[in-house]
mmCIF file of C-alpha atoms in Angstrom:
data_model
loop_
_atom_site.group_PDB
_atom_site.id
_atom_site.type_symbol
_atom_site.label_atom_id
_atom_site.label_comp_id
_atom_site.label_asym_id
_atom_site.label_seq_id
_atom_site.Cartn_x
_atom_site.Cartn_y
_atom_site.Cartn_z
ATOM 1 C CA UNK A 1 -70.700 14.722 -20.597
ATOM 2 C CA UNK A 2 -70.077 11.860 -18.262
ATOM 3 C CA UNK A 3 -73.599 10.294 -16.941
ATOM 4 C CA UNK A 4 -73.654 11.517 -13.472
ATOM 5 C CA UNK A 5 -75.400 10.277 -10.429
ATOM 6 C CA UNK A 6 -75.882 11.998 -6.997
ATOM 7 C CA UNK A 7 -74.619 11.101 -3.360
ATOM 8 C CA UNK A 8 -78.125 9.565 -3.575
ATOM 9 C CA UNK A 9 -77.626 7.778 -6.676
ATOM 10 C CA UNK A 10 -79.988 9.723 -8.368
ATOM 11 C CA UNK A 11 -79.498 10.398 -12.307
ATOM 12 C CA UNK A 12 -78.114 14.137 -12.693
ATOM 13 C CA UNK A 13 -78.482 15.765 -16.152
ATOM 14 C CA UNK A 14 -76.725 18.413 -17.427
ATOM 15 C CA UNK A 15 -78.972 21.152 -16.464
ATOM 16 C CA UNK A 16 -79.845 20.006 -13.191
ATOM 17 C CA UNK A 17 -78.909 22.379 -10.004
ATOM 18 C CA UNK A 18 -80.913 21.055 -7.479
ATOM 19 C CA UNK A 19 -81.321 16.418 -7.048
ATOM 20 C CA UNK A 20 -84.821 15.858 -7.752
ATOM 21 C CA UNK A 21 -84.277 13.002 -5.306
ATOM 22 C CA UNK A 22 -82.473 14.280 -1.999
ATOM 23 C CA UNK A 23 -82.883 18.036 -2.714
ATOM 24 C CA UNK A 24 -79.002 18.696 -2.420
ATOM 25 C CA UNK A 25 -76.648 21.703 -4.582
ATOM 26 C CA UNK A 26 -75.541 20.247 -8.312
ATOM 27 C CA UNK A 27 -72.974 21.868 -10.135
ATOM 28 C CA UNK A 28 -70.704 21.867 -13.101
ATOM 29 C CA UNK A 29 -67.228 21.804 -12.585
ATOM 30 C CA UNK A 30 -65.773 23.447 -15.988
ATOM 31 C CA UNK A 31 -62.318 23.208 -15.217
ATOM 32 C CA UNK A 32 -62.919 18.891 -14.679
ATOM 33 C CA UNK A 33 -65.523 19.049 -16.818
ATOM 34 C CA UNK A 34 -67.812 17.183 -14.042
ATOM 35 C CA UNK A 35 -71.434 17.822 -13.170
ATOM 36 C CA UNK A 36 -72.420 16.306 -9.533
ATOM 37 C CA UNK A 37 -73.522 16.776 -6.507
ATOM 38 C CA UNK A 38 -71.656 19.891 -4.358
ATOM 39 C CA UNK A 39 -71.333 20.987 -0.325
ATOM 40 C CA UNK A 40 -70.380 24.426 1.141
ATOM 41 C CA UNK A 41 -67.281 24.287 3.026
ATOM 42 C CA UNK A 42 -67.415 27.821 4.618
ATOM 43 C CA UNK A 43 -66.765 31.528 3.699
ATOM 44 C CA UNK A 44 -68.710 31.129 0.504
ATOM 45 C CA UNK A 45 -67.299 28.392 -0.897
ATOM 46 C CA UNK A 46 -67.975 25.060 -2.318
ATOM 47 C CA UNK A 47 -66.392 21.285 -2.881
ATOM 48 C CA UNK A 48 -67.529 18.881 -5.334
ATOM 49 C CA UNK A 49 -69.302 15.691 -3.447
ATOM 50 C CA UNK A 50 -66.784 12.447 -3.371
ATOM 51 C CA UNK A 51 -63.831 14.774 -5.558
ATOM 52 C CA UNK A 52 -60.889 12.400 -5.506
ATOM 53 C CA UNK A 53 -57.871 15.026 -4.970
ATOM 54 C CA UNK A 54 -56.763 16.297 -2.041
ATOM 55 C CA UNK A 55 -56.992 18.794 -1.273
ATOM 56 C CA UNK A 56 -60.639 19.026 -3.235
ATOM 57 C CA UNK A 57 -59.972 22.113 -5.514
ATOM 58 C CA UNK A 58 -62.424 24.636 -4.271
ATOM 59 C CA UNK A 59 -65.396 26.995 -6.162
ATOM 60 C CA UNK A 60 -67.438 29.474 -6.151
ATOM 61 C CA UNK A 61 -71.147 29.361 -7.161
ATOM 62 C CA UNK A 62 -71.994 31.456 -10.298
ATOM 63 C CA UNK A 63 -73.698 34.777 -9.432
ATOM 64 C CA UNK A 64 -76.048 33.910 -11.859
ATOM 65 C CA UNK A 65 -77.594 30.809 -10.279
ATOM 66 C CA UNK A 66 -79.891 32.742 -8.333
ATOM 67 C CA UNK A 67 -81.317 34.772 -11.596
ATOM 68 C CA UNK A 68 -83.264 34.244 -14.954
ATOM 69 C CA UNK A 69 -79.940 32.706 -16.311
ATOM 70 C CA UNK A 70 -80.325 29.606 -13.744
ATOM 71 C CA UNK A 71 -77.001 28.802 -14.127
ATOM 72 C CA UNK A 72 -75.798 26.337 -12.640
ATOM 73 C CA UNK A 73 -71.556 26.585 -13.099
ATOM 74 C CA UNK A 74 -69.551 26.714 -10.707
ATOM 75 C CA UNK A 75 -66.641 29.565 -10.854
ATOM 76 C CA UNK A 76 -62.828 28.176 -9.082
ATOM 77 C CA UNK A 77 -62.040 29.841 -5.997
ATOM 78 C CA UNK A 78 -58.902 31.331 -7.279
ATOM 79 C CA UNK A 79 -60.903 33.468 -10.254
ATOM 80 C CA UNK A 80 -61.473 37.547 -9.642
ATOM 81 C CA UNK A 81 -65.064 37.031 -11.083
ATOM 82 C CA UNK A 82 -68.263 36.461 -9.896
ATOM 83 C CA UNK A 83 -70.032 34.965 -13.072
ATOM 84 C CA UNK A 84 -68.531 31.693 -14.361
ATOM 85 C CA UNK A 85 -67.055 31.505 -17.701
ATOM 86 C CA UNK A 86 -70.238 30.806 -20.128
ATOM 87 C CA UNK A 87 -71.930 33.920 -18.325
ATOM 88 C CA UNK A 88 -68.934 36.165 -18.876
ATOM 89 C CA UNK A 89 -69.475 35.149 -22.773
ATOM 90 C CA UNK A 90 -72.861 36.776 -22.667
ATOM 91 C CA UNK A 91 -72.233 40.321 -23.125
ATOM 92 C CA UNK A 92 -75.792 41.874 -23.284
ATOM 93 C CA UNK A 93 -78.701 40.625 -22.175
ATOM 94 C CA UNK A 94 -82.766 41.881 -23.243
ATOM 95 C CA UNK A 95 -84.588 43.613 -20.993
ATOM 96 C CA UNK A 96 -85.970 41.183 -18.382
ATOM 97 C CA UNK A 97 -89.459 43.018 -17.357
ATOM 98 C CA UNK A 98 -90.627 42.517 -20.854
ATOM 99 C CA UNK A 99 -92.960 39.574 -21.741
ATOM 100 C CA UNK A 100 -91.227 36.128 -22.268
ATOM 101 C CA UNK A 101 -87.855 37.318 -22.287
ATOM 102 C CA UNK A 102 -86.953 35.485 -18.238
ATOM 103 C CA UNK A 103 -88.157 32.467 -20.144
ATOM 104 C CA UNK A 104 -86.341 33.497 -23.384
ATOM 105 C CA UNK A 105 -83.493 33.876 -22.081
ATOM 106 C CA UNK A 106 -83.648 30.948 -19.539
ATOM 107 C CA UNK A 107 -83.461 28.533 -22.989
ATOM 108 C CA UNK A 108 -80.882 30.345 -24.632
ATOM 109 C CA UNK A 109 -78.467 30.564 -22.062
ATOM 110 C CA UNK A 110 -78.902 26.660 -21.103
ATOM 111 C CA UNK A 111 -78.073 26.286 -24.846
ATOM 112 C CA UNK A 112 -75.174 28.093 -25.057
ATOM 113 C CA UNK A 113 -73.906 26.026 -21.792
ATOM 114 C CA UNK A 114 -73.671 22.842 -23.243
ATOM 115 C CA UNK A 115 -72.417 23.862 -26.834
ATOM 116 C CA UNK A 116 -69.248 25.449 -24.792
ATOM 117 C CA UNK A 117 -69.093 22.217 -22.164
ATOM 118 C CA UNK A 118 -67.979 20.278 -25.756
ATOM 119 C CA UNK A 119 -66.294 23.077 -27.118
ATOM 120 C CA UNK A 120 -64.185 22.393 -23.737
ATOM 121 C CA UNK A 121 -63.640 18.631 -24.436
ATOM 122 C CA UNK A 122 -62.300 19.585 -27.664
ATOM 123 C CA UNK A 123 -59.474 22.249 -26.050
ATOM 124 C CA UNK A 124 -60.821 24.906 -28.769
ATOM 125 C CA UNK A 125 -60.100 28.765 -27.514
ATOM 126 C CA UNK A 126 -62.570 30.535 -25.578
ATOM 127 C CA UNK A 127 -62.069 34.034 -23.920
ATOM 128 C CA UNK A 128 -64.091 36.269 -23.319
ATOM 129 C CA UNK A 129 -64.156 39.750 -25.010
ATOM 130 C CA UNK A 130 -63.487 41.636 -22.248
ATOM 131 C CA UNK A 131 -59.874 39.976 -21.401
ATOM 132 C CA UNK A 132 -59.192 40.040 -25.532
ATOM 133 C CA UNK A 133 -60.379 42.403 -27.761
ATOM 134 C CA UNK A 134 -59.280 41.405 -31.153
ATOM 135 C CA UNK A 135 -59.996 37.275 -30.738
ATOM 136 C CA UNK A 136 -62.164 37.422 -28.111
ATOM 137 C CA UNK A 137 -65.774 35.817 -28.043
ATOM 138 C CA UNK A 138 -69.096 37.477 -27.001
ATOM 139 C CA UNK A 139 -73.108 37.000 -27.246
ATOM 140 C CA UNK A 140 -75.582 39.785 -27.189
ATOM 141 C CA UNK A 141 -79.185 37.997 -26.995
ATOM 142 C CA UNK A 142 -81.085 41.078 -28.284
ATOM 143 C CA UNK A 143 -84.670 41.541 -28.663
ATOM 144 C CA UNK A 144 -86.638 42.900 -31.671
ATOM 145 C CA UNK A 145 -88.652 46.188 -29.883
ATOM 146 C CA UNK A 146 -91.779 48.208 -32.039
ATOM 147 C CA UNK A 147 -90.541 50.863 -33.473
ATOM 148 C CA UNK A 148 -86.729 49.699 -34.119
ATOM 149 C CA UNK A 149 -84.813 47.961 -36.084
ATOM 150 C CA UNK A 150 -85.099 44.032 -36.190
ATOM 151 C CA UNK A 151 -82.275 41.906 -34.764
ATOM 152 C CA UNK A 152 -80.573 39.736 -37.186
ATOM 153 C CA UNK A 153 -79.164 36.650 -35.822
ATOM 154 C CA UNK A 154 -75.420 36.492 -36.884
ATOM 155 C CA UNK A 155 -71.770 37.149 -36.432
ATOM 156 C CA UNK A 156 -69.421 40.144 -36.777
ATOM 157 C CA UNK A 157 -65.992 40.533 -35.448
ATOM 158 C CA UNK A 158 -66.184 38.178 -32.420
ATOM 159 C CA UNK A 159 -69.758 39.235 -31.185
ATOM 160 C CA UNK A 160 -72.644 36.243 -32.046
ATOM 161 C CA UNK A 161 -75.848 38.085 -31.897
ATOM 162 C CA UNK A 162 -78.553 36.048 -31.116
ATOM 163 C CA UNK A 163 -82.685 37.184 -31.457
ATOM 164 C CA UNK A 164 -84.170 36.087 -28.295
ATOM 165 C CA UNK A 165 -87.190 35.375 -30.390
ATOM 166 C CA UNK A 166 -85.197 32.311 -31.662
ATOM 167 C CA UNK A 167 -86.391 30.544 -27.963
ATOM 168 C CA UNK A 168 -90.162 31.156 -29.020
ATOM 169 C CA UNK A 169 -91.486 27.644 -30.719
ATOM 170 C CA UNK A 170 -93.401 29.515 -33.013
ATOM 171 C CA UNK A 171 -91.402 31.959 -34.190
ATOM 172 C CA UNK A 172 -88.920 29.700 -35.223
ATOM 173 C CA UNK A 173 -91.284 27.017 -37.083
ATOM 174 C CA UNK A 174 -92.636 29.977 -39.149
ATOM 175 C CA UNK A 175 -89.388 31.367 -40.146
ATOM 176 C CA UNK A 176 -88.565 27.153 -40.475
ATOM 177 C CA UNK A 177 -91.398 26.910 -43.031
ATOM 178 C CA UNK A 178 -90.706 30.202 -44.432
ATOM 179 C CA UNK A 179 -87.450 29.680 -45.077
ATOM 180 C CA UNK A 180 -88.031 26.116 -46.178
ATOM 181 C CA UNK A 181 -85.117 24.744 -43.321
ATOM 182 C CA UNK A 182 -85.649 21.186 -41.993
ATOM 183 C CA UNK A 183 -83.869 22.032 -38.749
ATOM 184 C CA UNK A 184 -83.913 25.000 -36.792
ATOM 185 C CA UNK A 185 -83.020 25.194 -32.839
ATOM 186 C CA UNK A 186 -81.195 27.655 -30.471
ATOM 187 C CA UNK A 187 -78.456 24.879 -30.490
ATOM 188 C CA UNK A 188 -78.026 24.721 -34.553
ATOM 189 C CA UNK A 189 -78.002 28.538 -34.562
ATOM 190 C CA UNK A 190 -75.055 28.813 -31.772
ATOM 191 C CA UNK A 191 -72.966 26.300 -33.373
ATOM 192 C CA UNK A 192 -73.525 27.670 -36.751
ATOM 193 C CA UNK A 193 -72.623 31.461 -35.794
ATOM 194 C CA UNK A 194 -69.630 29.847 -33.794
ATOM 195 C CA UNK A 195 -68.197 28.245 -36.972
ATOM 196 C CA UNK A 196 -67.964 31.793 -38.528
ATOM 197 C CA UNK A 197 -65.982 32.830 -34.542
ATOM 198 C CA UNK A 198 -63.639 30.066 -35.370
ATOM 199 C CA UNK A 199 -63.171 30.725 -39.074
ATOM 200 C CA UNK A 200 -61.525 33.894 -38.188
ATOM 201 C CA UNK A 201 -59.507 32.400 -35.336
ATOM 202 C CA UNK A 202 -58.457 28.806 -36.833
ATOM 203 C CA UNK A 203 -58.449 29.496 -40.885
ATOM 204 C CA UNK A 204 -58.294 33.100 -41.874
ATOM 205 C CA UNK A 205 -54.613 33.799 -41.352
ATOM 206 C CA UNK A 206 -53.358 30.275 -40.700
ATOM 207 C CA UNK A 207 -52.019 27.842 -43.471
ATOM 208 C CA UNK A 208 -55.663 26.265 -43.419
ATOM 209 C CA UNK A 209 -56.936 29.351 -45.633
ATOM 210 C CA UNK A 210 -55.582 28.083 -48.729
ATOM 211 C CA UNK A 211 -56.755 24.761 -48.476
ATOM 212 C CA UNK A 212 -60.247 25.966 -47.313
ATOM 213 C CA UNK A 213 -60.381 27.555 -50.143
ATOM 214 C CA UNK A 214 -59.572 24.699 -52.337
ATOM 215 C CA UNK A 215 -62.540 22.577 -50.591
ATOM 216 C CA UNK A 216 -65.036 25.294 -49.283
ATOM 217 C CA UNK A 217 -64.614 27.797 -52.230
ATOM 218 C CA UNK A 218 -62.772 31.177 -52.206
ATOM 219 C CA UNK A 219 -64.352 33.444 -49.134
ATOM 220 C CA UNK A 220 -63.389 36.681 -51.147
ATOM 221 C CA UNK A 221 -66.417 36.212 -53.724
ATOM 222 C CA UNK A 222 -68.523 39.200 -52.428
ATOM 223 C CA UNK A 223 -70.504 37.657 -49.084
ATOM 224 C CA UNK A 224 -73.701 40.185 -49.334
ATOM 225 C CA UNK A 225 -74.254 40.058 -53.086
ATOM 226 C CA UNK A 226 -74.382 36.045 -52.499
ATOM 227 C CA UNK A 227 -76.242 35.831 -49.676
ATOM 228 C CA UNK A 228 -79.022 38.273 -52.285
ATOM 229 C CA UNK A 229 -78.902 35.915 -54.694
ATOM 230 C CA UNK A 230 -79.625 32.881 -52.242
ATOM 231 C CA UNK A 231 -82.958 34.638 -51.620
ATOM 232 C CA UNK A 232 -83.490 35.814 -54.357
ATOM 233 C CA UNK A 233 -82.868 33.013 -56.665
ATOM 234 C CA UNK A 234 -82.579 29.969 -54.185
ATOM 235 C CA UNK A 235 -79.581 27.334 -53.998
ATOM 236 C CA UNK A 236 -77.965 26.399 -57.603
ATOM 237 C CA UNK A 237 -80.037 23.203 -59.019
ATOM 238 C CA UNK A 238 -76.666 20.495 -57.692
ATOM 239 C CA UNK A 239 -76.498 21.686 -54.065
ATOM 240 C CA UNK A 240 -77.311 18.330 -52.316
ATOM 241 C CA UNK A 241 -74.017 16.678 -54.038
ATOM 242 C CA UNK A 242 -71.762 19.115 -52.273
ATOM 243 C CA UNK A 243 -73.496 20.613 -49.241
ATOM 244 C CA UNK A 244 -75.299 19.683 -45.943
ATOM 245 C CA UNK A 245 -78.074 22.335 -46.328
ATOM 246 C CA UNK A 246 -79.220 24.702 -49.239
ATOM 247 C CA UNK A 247 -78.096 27.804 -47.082
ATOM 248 C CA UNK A 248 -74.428 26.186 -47.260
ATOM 249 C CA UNK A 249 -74.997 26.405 -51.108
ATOM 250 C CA UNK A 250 -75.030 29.925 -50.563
ATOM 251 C CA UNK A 251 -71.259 30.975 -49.760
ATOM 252 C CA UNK A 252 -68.086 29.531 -48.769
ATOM 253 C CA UNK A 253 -68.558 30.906 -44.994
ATOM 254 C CA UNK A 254 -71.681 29.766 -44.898
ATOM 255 C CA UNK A 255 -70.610 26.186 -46.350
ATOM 256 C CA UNK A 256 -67.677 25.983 -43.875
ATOM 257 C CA UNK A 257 -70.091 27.083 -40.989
ATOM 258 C CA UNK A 258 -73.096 24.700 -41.313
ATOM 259 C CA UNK A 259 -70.531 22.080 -41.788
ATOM 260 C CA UNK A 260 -68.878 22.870 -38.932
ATOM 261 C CA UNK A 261 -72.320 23.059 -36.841
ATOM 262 C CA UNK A 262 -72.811 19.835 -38.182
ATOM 263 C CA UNK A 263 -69.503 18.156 -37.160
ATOM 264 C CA UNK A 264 -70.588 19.388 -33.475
ATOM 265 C CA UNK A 265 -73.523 18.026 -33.791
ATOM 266 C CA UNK A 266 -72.260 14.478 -34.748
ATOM 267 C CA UNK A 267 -69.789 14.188 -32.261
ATOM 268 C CA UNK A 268 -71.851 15.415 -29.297
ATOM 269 C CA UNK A 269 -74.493 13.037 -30.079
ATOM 270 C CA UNK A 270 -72.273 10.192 -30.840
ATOM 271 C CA UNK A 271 -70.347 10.963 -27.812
ATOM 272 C CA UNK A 272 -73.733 10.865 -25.629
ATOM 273 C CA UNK A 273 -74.799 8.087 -27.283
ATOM 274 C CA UNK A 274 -71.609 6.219 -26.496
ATOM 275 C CA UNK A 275 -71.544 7.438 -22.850
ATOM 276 C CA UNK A 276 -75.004 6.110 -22.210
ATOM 277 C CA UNK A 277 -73.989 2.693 -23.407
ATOM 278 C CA UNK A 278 -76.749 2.876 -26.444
ATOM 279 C CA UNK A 279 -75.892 -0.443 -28.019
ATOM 280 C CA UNK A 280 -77.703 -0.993 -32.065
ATOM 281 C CA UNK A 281 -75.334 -3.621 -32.864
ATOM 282 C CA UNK A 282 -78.321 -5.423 -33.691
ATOM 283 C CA UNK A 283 -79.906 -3.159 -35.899
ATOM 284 C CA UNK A 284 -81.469 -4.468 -38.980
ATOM 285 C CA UNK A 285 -79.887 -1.067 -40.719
ATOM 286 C CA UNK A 286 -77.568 -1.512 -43.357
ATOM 287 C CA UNK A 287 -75.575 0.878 -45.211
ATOM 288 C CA UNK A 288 -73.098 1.102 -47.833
ATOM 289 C CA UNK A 289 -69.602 2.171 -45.682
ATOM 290 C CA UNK A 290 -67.670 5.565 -46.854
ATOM 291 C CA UNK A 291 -63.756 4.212 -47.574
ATOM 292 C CA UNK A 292 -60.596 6.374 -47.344
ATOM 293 C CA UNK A 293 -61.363 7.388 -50.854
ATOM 294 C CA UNK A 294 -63.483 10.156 -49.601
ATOM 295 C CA UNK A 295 -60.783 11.869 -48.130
ATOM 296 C CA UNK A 296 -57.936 11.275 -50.375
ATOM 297 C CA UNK A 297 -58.130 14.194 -52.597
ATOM 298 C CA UNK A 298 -57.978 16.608 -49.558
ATOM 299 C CA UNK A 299 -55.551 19.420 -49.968
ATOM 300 C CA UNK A 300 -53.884 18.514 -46.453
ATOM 301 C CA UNK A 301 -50.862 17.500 -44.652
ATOM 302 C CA UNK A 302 -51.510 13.817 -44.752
ATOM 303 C CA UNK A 303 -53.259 11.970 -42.073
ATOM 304 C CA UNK A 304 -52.251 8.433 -40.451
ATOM 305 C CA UNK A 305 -54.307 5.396 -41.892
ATOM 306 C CA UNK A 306 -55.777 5.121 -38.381
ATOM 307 C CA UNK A 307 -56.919 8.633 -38.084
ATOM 308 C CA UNK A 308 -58.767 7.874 -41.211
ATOM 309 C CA UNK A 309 -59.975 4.676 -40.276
ATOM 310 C CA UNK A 310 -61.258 5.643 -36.993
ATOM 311 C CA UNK A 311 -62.603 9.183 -38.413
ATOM 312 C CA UNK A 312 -64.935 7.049 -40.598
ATOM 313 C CA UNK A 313 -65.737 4.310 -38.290
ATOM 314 C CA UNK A 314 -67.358 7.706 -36.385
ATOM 315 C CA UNK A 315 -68.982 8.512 -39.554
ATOM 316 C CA UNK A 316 -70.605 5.108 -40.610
ATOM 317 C CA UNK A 317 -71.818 4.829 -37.225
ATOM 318 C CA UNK A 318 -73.332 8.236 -37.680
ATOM 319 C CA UNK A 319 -75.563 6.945 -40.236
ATOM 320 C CA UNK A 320 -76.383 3.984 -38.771
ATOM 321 C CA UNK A 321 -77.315 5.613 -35.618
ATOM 322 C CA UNK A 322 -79.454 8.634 -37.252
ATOM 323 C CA UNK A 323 -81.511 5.943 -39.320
ATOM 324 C CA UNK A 324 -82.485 4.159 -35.853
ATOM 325 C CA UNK A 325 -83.319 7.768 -34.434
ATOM 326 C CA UNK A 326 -85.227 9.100 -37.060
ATOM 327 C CA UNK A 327 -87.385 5.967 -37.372
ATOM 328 C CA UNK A 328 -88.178 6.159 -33.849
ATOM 329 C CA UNK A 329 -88.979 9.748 -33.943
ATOM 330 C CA UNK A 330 -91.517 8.864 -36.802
ATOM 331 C CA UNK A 331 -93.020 6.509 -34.055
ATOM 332 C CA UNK A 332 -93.998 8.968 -32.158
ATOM 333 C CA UNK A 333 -95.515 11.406 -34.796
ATOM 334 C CA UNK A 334 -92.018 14.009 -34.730
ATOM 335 C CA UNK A 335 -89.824 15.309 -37.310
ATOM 336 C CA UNK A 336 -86.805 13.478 -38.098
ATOM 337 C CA UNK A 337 -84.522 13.599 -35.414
ATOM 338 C CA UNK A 338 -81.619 14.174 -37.770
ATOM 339 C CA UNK A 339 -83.046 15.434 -41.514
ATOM 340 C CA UNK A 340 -80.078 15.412 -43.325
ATOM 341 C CA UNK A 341 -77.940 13.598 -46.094
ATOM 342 C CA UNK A 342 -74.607 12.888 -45.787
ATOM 343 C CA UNK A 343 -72.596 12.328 -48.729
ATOM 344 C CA UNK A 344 -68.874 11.372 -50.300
ATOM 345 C CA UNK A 345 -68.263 15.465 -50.599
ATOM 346 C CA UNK A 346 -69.912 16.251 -47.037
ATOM 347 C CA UNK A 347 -67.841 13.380 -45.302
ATOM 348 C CA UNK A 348 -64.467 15.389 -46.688
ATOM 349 C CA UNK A 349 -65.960 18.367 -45.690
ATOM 350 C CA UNK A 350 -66.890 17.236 -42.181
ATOM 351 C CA UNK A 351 -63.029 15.502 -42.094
ATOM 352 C CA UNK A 352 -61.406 19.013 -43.289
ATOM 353 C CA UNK A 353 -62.700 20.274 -40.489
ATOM 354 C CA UNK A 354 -61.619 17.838 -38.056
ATOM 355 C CA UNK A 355 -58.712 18.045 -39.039
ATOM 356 C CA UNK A 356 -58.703 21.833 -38.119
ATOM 357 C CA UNK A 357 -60.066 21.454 -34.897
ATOM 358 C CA UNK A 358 -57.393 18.678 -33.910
ATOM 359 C CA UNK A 359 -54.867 20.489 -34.801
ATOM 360 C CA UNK A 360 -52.263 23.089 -33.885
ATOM 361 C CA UNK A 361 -52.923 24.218 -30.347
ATOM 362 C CA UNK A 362 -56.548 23.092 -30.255
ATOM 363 C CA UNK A 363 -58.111 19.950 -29.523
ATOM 364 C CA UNK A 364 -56.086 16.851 -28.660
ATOM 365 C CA UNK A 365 -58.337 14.038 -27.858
ATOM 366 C CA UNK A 366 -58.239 11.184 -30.518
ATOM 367 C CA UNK A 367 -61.753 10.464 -31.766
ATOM 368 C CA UNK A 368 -60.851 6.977 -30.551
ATOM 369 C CA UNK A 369 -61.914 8.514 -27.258
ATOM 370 C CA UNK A 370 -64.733 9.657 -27.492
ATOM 371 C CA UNK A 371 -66.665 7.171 -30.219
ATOM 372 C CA UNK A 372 -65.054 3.943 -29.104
ATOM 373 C CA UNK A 373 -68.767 2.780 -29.954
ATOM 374 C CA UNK A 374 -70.624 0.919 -27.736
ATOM 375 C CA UNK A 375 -73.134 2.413 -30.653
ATOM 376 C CA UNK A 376 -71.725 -1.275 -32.426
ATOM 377 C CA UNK A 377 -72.987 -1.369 -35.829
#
């Protein structure tokens, strides 16, 4: 996201709807991917403050802004529906009169909005269920009830189910501890069970499977009895040489889909970092730079030197830039702000799936646009 500012000049953040400062409408334009400052121009509808066309395309707000969703998209003029895309993702909702679940679902679906504002950027497919039933996308944010079965958080045939639970601080440091995870948020769990969406719609019957399978493992070794002995047994005793978390140990799917939570997670933070002009050029932090090497052995078409270059440029910033966060986390008594090692393995990993997302039909923005680091290091 582009740092916005108000008529006023106030700072607007992604969530915002109302300017703290001068009290007037904010928005977020999907289709320009622009958050700012909007006016009604009659009969309902709405202009974005200081738009540059002409005419100014034209929206509606989202039904939703009014209820527990607080959302704040706007919907274009021209569209049959009253919701805005992201709400037309969410296909079931908990019921509302219950304890916690406004607030609940409040944080979830504020979540959800900004994984699918960079899912945008990067041109990868979203439609809703309802317009596509066999590749289509939908969320059902469920709610463990007495007396009935518990909700699992996961994904099955296009529908991410999502225990609203997950919003709850404590509920998700015990199952943290519990499940000995050094990162668990409502973020990590959307872009997680979105990797296993976009495995089925980018890699399962495309001429990525085989290759996947060469770098990620082969996805027919029986998912439940795995996913058994991960709980059962725990990771094998090698798991850190290959994978980003012990769960990714577990199964190919569940390799390719941390990884792939993990790739959004670098590039939106990069990409903020770069857009707010955070500048650690003159870091003390040192590290030992990953080379094309890493990537070499990939089973893929190949890439230009400069897609490399730049791919790992990204990369060896990442590191530089997570050292600098997580020390200054540590200053102020929190967790690491990125707990993680990233290895020779992981950075192919992370660069297979770049290279799916770039390609064929999906995203088409160079990485040179979107990490051209003012993070120097």
């Amino acid at each position: 996201m582009q740092p916005s500012q108000c008529t006023c000049g106030q700072p607007l953040f992604f969530e915002n709807s109302r300017c703290l400062s001068c009290g007037a409408e904010v928005a977020y334009d999907p289709l320009h991917q622009k958050l700012g400052a909007v006016m009604a121009v009659g009969a309902g509808l709405w202009s974005v403050c200081g738009e540059s066309l002409d005419p100014p395309p034209l929206f509606r707000l989202c039904a939703h802004r009014s209820t527990a969703s607080s959302c704040n998209w706007l919907v274009p003029a021209s569209d049959p529906y009253a919701v805005c895309l992201s709400c037309r993702l969410t296909r079931t909702v908990p019921p509302l009169d219950r304890p916690r679940n406004a607030a609940r679902l409040l944080h979830l679906e504020t979540a959800k909005r900004r994984v699918l504002s960079m899912l945008q950027r990067l041109g990868l497919p979203l439609t809703p269920m309802g317009r596509d039933a066999e590749q289509g996308l939908a969320f059902d944010f469920l709610e463990s009830l007495p007396g009935k079965p518990g909700v699992m958080t996961g994904h099955t045939g296009g529908v991410i189910t999502l225990n609203v639970a997950e919003a709850d601080d404590d509920y998700r440091e015990q199952n943290r501890e519990s499940l000995r995870e050094p990162y668990r948020t409502v973020i990590g769990h959307i872009r997680h069970e979105l990797g296993h969406y976009y495995w089925d719609i980018l890699v399962r019957d495309t001429a990525w499977r085989d290759p996947f399978r060469q770098v990620f493992g082969d996805e027919r070794a029986d998912y439940g009895e795995a996913l058994k002995r991960h709980y059962a047994e725990g990771p094998t005793a090698d798991w850190t040489s290959t994978c980003i978390s012990s769960y990714a140990a577990s199964h190919p799917w569940e390799d390719w889909a941390e990884t792939w939570a993990h790739y959004l997670h670098i590039r939106s933070t990069l990409e903020t970092a770069m857009l707010y002009r955070l500048d650690i050029s003159q870091s003390p932090v040192r590290s030992t730079p990953f080379t094309a090497e890493v990537v070499r052995s990939l089973p893929l078409p190949p890439a230009t030197p400069e897609a490399v270059d730049t791919f790992l440029e990204w990369i060896n910033a990442w590191i530089r830039l997570t050292a600098v966060l997580n020390e200054t986390a540590r200053s102020m008594g929190q967790p690491d702000t990125y707990p993680f090692v990233i290895n020779g393995p992981l950075v192919a990993k992370l660069f297979f799936v770049h290279r799916v997302v770039q390609g064929d039909g999906a995203a088409k923005i160079a990485l040179a646009d979107t990490v051209a680091v003012p993070v120097v290091v």
